Short mmCIF file of C-alpha atoms in Angstrom, two decimals:
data_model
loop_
_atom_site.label_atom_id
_atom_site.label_comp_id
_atom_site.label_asym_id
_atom_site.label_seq_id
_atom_site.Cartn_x
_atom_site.Cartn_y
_atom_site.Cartn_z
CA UNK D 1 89.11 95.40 -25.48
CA UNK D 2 86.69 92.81 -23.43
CA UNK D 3 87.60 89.24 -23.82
CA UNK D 4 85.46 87.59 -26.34
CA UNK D 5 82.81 85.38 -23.58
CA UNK D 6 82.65 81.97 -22.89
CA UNK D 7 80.48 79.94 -25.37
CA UNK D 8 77.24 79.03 -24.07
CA UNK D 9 75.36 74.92 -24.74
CA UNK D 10 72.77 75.04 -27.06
CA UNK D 11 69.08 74.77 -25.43
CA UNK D 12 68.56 71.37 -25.31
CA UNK D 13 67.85 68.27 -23.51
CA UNK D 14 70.83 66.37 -22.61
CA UNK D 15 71.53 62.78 -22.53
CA UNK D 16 74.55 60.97 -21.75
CA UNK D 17 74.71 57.28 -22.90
CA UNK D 18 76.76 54.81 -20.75
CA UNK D 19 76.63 51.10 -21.15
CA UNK D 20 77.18 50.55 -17.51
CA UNK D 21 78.35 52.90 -14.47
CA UNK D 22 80.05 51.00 -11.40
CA UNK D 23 82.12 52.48 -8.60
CA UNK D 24 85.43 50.84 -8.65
CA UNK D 25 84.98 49.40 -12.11
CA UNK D 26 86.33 50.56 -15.72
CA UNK D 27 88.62 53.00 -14.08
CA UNK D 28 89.44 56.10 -16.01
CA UNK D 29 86.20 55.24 -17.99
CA UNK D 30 84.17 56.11 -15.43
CA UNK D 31 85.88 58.77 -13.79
CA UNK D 32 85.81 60.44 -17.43
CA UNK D 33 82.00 59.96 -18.26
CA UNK D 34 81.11 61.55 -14.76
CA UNK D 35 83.24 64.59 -15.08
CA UNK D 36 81.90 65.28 -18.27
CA UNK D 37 78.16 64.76 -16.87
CA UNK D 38 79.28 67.25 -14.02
CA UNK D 39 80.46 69.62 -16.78
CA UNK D 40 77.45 69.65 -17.97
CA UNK D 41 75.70 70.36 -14.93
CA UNK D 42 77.96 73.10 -14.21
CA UNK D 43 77.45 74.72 -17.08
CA UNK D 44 73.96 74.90 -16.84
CA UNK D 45 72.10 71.72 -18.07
CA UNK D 46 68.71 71.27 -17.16
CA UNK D 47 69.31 74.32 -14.61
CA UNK D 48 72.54 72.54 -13.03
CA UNK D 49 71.04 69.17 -12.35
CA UNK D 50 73.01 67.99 -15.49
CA UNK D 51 72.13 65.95 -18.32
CA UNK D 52 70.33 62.53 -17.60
CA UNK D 53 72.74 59.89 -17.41
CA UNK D 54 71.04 56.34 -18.80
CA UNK D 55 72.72 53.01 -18.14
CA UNK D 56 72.17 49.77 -19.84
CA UNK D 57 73.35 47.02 -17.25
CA UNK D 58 71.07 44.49 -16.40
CA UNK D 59 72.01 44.64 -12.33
CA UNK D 60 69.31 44.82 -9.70
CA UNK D 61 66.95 48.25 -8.97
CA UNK D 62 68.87 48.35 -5.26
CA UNK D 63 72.68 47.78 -6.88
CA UNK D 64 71.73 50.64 -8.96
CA UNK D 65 70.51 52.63 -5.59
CA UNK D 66 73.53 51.85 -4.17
CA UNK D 67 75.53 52.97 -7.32
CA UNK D 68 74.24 56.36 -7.23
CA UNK D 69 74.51 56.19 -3.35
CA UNK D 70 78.25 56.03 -3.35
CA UNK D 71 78.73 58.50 -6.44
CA UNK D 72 76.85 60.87 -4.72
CA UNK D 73 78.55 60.53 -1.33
CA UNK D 74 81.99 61.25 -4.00
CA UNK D 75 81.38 64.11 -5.12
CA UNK D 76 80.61 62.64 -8.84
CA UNK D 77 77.14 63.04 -9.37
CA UNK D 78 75.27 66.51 -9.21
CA UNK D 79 71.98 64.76 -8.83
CA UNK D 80 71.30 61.35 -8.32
CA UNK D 81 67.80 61.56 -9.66
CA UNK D 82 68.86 61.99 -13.03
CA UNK D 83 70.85 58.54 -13.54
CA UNK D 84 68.17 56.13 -14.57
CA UNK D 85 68.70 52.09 -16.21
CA UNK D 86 67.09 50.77 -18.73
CA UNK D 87 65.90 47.64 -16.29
CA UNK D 88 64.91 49.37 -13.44
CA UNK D 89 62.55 51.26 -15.77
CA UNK D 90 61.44 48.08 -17.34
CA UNK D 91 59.49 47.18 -14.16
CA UNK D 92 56.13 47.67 -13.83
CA UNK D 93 54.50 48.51 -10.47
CA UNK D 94 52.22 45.62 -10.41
CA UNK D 95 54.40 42.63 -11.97
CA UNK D 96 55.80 41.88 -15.44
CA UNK D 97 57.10 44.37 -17.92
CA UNK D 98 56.36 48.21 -17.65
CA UNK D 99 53.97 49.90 -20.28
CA UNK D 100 56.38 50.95 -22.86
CA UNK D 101 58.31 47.66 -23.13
CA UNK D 102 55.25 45.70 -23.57
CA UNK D 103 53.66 48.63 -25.95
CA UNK D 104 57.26 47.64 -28.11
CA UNK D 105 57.27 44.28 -28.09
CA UNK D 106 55.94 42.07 -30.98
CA UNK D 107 53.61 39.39 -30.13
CA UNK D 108 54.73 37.51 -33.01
CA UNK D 109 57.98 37.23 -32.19
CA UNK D 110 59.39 33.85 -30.55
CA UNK D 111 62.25 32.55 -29.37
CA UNK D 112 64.79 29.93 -30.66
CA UNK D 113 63.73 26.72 -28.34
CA UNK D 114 67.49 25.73 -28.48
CA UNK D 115 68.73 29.57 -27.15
CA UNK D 116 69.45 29.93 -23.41
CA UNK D 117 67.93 33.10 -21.28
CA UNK D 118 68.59 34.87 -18.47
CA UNK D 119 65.07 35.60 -16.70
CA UNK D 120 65.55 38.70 -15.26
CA UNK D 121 62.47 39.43 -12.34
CA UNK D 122 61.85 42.14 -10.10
CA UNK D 123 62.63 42.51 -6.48
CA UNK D 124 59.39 40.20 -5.59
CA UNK D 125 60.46 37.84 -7.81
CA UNK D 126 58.29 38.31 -10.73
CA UNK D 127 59.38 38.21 -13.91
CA UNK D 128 59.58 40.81 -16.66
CA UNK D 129 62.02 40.07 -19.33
CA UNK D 130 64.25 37.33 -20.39
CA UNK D 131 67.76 38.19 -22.19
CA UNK D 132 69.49 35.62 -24.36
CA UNK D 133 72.26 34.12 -23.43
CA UNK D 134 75.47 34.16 -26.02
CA UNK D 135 78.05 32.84 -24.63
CA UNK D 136 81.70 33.65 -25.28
CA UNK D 137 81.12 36.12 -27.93
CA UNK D 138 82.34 39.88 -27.54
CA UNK D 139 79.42 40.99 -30.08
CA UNK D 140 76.94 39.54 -27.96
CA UNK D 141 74.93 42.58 -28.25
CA UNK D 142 74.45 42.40 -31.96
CA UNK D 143 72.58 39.54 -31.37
CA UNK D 144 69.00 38.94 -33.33
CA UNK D 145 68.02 36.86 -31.15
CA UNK D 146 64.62 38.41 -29.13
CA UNK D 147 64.28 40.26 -26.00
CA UNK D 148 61.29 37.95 -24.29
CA UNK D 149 58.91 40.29 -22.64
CA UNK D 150 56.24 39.25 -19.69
CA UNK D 151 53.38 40.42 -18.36
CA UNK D 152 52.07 40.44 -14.42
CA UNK D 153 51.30 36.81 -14.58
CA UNK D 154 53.95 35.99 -15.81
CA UNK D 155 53.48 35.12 -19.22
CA UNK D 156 55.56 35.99 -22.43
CA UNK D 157 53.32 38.57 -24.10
CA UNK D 158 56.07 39.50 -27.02
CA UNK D 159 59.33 39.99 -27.74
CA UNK D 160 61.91 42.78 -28.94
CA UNK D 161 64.79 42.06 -31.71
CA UNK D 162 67.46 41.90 -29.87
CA UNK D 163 69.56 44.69 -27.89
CA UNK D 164 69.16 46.82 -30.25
CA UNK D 165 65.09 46.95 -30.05
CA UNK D 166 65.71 47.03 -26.66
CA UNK D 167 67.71 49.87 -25.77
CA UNK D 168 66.10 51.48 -28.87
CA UNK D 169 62.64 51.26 -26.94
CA UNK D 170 63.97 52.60 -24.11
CA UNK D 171 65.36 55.26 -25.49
CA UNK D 172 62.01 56.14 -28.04
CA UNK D 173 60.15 56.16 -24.33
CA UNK D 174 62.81 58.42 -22.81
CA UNK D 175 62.44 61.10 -25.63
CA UNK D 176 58.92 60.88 -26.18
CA UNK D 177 58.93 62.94 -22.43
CA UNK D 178 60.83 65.78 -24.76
CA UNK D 179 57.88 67.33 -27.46
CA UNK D 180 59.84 68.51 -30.41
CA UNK D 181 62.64 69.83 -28.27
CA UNK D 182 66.49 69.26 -29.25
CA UNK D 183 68.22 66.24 -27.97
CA UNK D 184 72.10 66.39 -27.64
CA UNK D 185 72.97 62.83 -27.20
CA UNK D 186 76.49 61.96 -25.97
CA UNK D 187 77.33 58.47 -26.45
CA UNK D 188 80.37 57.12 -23.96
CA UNK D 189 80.41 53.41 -25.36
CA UNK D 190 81.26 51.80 -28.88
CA UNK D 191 78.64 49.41 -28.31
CA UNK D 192 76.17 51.57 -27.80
CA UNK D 193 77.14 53.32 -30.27
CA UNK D 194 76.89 50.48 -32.95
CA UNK D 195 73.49 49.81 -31.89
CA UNK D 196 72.35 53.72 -31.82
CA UNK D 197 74.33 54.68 -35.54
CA UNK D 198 70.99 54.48 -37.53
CA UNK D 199 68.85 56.30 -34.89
CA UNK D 200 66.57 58.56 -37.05
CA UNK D 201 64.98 61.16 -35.48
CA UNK D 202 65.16 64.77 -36.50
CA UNK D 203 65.69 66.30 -33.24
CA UNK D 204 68.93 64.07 -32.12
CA UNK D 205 72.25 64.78 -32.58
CA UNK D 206 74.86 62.09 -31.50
CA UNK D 207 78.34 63.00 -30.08
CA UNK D 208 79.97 59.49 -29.41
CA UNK D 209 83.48 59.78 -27.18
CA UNK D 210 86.58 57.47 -27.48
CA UNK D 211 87.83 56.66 -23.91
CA UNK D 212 90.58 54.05 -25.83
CA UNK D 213 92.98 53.64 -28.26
CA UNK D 214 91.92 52.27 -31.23
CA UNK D 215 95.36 49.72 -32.16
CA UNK D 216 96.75 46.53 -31.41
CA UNK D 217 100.56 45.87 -30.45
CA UNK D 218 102.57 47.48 -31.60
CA UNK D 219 100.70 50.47 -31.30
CA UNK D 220 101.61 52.15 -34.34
CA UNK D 221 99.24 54.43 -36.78
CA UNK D 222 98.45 51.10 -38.68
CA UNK D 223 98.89 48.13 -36.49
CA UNK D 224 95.44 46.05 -36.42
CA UNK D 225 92.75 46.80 -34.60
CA UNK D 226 90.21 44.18 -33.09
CA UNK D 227 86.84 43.03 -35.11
CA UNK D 228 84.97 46.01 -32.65
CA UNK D 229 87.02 49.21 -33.33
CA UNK D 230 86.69 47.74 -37.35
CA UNK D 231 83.21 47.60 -37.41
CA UNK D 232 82.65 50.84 -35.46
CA UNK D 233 85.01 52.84 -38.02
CA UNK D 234 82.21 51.74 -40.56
CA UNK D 235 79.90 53.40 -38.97
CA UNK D 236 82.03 56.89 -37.53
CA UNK D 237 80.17 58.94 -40.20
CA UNK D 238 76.89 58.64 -38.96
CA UNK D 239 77.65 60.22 -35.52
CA UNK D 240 77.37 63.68 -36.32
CA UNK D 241 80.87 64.02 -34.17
CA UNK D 242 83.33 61.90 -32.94
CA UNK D 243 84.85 63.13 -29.65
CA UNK D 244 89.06 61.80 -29.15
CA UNK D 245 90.98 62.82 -26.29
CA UNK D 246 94.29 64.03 -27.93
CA UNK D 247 95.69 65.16 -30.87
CA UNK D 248 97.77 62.60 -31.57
CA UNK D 249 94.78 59.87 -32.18
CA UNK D 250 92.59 62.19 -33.75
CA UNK D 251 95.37 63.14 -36.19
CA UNK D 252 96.09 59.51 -36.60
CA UNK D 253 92.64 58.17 -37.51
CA UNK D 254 92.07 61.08 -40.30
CA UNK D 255 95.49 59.94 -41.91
CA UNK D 256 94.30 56.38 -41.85
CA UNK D 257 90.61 56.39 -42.40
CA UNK D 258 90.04 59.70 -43.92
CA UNK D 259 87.89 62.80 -43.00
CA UNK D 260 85.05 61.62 -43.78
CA UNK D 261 83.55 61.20 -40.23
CA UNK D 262 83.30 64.81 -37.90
CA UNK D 263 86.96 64.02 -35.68
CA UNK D 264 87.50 66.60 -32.97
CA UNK D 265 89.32 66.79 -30.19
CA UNK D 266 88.31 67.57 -26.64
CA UNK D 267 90.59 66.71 -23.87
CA UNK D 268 88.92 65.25 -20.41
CA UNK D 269 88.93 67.62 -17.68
CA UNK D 270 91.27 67.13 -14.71
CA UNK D 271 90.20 69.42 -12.12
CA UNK D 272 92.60 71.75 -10.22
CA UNK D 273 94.46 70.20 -6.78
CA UNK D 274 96.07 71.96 -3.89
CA UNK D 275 99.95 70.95 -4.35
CA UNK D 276 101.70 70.25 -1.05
CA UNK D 277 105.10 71.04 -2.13
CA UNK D 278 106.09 70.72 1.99
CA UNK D 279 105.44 66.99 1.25
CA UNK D 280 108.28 66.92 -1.38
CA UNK D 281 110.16 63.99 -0.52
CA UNK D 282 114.24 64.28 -2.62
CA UNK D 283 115.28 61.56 -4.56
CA UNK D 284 111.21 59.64 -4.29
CA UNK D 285 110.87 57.58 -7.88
CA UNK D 286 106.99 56.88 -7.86
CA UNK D 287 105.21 54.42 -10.19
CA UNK D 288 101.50 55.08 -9.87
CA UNK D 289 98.59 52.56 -11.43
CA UNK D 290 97.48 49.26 -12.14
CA UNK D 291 100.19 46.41 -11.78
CA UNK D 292 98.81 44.80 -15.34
CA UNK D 293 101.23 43.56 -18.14
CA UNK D 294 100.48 46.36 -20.41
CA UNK D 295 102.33 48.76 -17.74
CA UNK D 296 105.68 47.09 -18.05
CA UNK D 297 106.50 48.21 -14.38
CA UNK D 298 109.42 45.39 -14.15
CA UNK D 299 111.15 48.22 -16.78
CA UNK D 300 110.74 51.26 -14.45
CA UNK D 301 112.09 48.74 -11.47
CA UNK D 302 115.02 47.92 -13.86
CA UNK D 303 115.78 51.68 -15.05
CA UNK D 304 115.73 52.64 -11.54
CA UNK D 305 117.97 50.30 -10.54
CA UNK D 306 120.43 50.75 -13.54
CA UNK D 307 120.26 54.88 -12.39
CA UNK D 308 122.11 53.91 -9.54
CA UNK D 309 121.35 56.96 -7.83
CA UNK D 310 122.68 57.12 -4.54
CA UNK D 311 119.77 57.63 -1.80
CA UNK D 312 117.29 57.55 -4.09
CA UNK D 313 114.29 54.96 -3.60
CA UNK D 314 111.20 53.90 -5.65
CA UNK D 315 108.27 53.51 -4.53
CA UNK D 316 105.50 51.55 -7.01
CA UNK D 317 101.49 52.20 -5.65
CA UNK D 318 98.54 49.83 -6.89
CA UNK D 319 97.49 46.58 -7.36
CA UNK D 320 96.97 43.81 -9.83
CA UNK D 321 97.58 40.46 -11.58
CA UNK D 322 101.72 41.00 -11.94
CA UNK D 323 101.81 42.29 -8.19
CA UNK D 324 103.36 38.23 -7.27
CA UNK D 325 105.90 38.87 -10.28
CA UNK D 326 106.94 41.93 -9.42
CA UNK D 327 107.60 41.24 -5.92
CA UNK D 328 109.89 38.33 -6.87
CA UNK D 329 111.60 40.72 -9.42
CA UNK D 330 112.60 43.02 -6.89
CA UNK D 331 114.00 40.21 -4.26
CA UNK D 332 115.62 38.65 -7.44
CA UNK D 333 117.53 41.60 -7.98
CA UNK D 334 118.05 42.20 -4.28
CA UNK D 335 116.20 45.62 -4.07
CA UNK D 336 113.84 45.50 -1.40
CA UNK D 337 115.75 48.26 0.44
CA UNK D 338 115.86 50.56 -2.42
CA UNK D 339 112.24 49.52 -4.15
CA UNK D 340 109.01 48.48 -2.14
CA UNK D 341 105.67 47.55 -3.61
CA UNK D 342 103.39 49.91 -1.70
CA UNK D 343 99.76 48.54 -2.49
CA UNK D 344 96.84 50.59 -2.99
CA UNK D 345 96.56 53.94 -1.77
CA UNK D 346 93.09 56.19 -1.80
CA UNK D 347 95.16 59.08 -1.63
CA UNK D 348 96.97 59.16 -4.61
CA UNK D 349 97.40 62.90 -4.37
CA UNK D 350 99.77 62.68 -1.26
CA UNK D 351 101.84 60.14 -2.79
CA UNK D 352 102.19 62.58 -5.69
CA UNK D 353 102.83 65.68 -3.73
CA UNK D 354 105.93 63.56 -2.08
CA UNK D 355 106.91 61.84 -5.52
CA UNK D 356 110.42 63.71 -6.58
CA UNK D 357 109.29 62.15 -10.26
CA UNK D 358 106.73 59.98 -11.43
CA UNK D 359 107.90 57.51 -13.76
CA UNK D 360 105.54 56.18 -16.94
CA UNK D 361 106.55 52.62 -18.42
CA UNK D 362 103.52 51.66 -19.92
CA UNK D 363 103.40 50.34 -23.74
CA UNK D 364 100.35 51.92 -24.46
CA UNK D 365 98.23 54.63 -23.55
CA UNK D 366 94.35 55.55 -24.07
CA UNK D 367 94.29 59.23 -22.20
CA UNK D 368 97.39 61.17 -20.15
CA UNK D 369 95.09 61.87 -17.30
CA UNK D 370 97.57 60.24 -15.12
CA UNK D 371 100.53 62.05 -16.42
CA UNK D 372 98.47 64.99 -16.29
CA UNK D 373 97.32 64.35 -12.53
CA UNK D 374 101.36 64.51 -11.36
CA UNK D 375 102.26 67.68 -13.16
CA UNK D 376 99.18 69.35 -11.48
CA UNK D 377 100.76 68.30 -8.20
CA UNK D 378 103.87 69.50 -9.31
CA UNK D 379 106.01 66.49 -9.86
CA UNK D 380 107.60 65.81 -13.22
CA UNK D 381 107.33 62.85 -15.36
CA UNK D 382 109.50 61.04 -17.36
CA UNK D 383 107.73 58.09 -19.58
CA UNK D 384 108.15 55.91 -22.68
CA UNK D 385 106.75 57.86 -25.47
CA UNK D 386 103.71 55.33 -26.48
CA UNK D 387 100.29 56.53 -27.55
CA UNK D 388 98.60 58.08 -27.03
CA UNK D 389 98.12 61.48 -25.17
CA UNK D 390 101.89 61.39 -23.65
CA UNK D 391 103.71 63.04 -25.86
CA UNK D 392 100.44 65.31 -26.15
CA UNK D 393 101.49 66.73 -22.77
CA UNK D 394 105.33 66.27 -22.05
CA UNK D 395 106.45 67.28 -25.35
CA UNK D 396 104.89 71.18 -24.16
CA UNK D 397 107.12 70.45 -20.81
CA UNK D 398 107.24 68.63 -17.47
CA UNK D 399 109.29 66.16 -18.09
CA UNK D 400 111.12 63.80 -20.18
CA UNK D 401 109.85 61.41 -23.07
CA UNK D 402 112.32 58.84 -23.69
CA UNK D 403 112.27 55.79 -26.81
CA UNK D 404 109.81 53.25 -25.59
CA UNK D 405 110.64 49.67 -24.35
CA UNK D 406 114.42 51.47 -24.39
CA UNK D 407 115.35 50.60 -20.66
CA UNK D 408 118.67 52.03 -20.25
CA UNK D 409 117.40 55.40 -22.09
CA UNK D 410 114.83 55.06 -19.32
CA UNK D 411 117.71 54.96 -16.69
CA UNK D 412 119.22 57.91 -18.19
CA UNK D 413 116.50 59.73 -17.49
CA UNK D 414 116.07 58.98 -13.88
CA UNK D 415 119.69 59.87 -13.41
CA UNK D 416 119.77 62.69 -14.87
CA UNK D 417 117.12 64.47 -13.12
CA UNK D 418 117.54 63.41 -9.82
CA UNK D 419 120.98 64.41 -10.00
CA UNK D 420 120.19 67.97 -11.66
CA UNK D 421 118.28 69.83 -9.06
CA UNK D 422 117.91 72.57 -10.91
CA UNK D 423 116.49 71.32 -13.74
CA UNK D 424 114.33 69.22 -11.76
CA UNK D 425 112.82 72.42 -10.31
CA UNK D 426 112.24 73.91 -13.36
CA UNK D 427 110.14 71.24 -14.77
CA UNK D 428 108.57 71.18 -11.15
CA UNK D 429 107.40 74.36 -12.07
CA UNK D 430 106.30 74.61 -15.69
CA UNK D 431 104.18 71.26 -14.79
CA UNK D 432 100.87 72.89 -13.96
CA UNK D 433 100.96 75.54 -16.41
CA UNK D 434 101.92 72.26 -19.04
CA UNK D 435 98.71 70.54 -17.19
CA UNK D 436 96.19 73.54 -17.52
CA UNK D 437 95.73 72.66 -21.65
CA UNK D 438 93.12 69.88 -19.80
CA UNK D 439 91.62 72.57 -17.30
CA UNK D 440 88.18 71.82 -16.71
CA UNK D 441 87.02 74.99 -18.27
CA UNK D 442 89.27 74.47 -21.84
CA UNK D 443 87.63 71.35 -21.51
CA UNK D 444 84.34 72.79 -21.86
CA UNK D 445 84.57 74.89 -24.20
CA UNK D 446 85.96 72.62 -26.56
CA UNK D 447 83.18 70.35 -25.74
CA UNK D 448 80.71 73.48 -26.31
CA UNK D 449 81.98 74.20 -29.46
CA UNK D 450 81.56 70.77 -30.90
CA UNK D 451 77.89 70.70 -29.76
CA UNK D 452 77.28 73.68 -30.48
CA UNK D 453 78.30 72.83 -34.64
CA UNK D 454 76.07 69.67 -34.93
CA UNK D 455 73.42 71.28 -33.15
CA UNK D 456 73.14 73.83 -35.88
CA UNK D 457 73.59 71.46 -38.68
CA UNK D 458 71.66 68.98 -39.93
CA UNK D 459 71.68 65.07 -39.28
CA UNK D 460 74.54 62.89 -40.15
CA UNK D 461 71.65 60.00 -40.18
#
């Protein structure tokens, strides 16, 4: 009996919504919203130049040329041509605001005298919009205060209602280019998303993806969440799916907020590596990512050091804010022959292909794509089991999940495998079979399925 085939993306046009896209910034953010635009594009979008990525960050038309430049020259965008920003588009030729923004804007419509703007002009210097200004408030983009719109001399011809008439227009002119064709939107940012959740148009469906976890510390099922992730729970129904990366928070949000909104799962791809198990390095400890609070990398330096594993030496790769700290940790407790702050490294592969374990102290988690990223190049992992997406992947094999915050059960750990060969093998080798659940193609066709269901039913909005 043949294999049942591959699911196939609805015939559509495809857009993918990202508030802004920046090499170097928003880490695993970005990574994950260009993977899943070059998913689409491999599987067949707009005849494999993928779906058309729109940004929403007010930056100049040449940082955005250089943006796609350097995403390009990585590998992470199929075609350049199809990521487009609201403001670049919002130029016209001649001066002032392009066609459809003016066409949008209401002439009777002013601003608040006592609300600052930022005049935004065009590479000659002309202007064509005006943003206000709000200060020191995270919902800035809720705002009601007007979008001031110019025209070629200069003048302010009108004005939208805020963001959201803004990126609404934008997004009205976008489609209008599609007839009565379907439009699978997939939205990559909560506050896009917030301004977007009453979009009303028969041929859209909206598939909004969590990059985050959705808690405050502690990180349990019901610790708070900020005034953001409240809000946008109020409006999870009217996406007509909500995309999570694991399980584990999908699971969690049903049991606390209900099923009322469409929760699925799809994990983010992590594309297959060439391991260089030559490179295996005996008795390498390797802490890999940011050096941020959150990560609590003084406890993997601690639990190394309480291992007390003779010839064994850790190695911690990355920068950041606690980088100072650290460093004075580690001459504090007289390490510096045993652990070594190794900086930044754009080869993070090697240093996992010599890594005899990685080890994970983090106290929270958005997506494992880290953990999965070491088991792929064979070395196992033993981390504090925080959410989310860890114990998603470890607790099939790999490694070794341990009580978080528990130091000495972190220790334990790192003894115990470095002084078990065998078993250290073993997990060596399970690891990539563990790591193929987020293969780019089960990946897909998780994310097929999902569009394919709203695509055939009707409108959450």
């Amino acid at each position: 009996m043949l294999p049942d085939a591959a699911p196939a993306l609805p015939d559509a046009e495809y857009l993918v919504l990202s508030s802004r896209l920046i090499p170097g910034l928003d880490g695993g953010y970005t990574i994950a919203t260009l993977a899943r635009a070059r998913q689409l594009a491999g599987a067949g979008v707009a005849e494999g130049a993928g779906p058309q990525l729109l940004t929403f960050d007010p930056g100049t038309a040449a940082d955005h040329a250089a943006h796609r430049r350097t995403f390009a020259e990585q590998g992470a965008l199929t075609d350049p041509a199809r990521m487009r920003n609201l403001f670049d588009e919002a130029v016209a030729r001649g001066g002032g605001a392009a066609t459809w923004l003016r066409e949008a804007a209401d002439a009777a419509v002013t601003a608040d005298p006592d609300v600052e703007y930022r005049l935004l002009t065009d590479a000659d210097g002309r202007p064509f919009a005006a943003l206000p200004v709000i200060p020191g408030n995270p919902d800035w983009h809720l705002t009601d205060e007007p979008v001031l719109v110019h025209d070629e001399s200069g003048d302010v011809v009108g004005a939208l209602h805020g963001f959201r008439g803004l990126y609404r227009a934008w997004l009205d002119h976008v489609t209008a280019a599609f007839g009565d064709r379907r439009i699978i939107v997939i939205c990559e940012s909560r506050q896009l998303g917030e301004l977007i959740a009453d979009w009303v148009d028969p041929r859209v469906r909206i598939v909004h993806t969590i990059h985050t976890m959705h808690v405050e510390a502690p990180y349990t099922p019901d610790a708070s969440m900020n005034t953001l992730w409240t809000r946008w729970f109020r409006l999870a129904d009217r996406f007509d799916a909500v995309i999570w990366p694991t399980t584990t928070q999908r699971d969690d949000v049903v049991a606390r907020f209900g099923d009322a909104a469409n929760h699925v799962v799809v994990p983010n791809p992590i594309a297959p590596v060439e391991r260089s198990d030559d490179l295996r390095e005996e008795g390498l400890v390797v802490v890999l990512g940011r050096l941020a609070p959150g990560k609590r990398i003084d406890h993997a330096i601690r639990a190394f050091l309480a291992a007390d594993v003779s010839g064994a030496r850790m190695e911690i790769w990355g920068g950041g804010p606690e980088q100072e700290l650290l460093q004075a940790l580690i001459e504090e407790l007289d390490a510096g022959d045993r652990v070594v702050l190794a900086g930044y490294t754009d080869s993070p592969g090697t240093v996992l292909d010599r890594a005899s374990v990685l080890v994970t102290s983090t106290a929270f988690e958005g997506q494992p794509l880290g953990v999965v990223e070491a088991l792929l190049h064979g070395a196992p992992v033993i981390s504090y089991d925080v959410r989310y997406g860890i114990r998603d992947v470890l607790q099939q094999g790999g490694g070794v999940l341990v009580p978080s915050g528990d130091i000495a059960a972190l220790g334990d750990a790192i003894r115990s495998l470095l002084t078990d060969p065998d078993r250290l093998a073993a997990l060596s080798t399970e690891a990539p079979s563990v790591a193929a659940a987020w293969s780019p193609q089960r990946s897909l066709d998780a994310l097929t399925a999902v569009i394919a269901a709203v695509a055939s039913a009707p409108p959450r909005r």
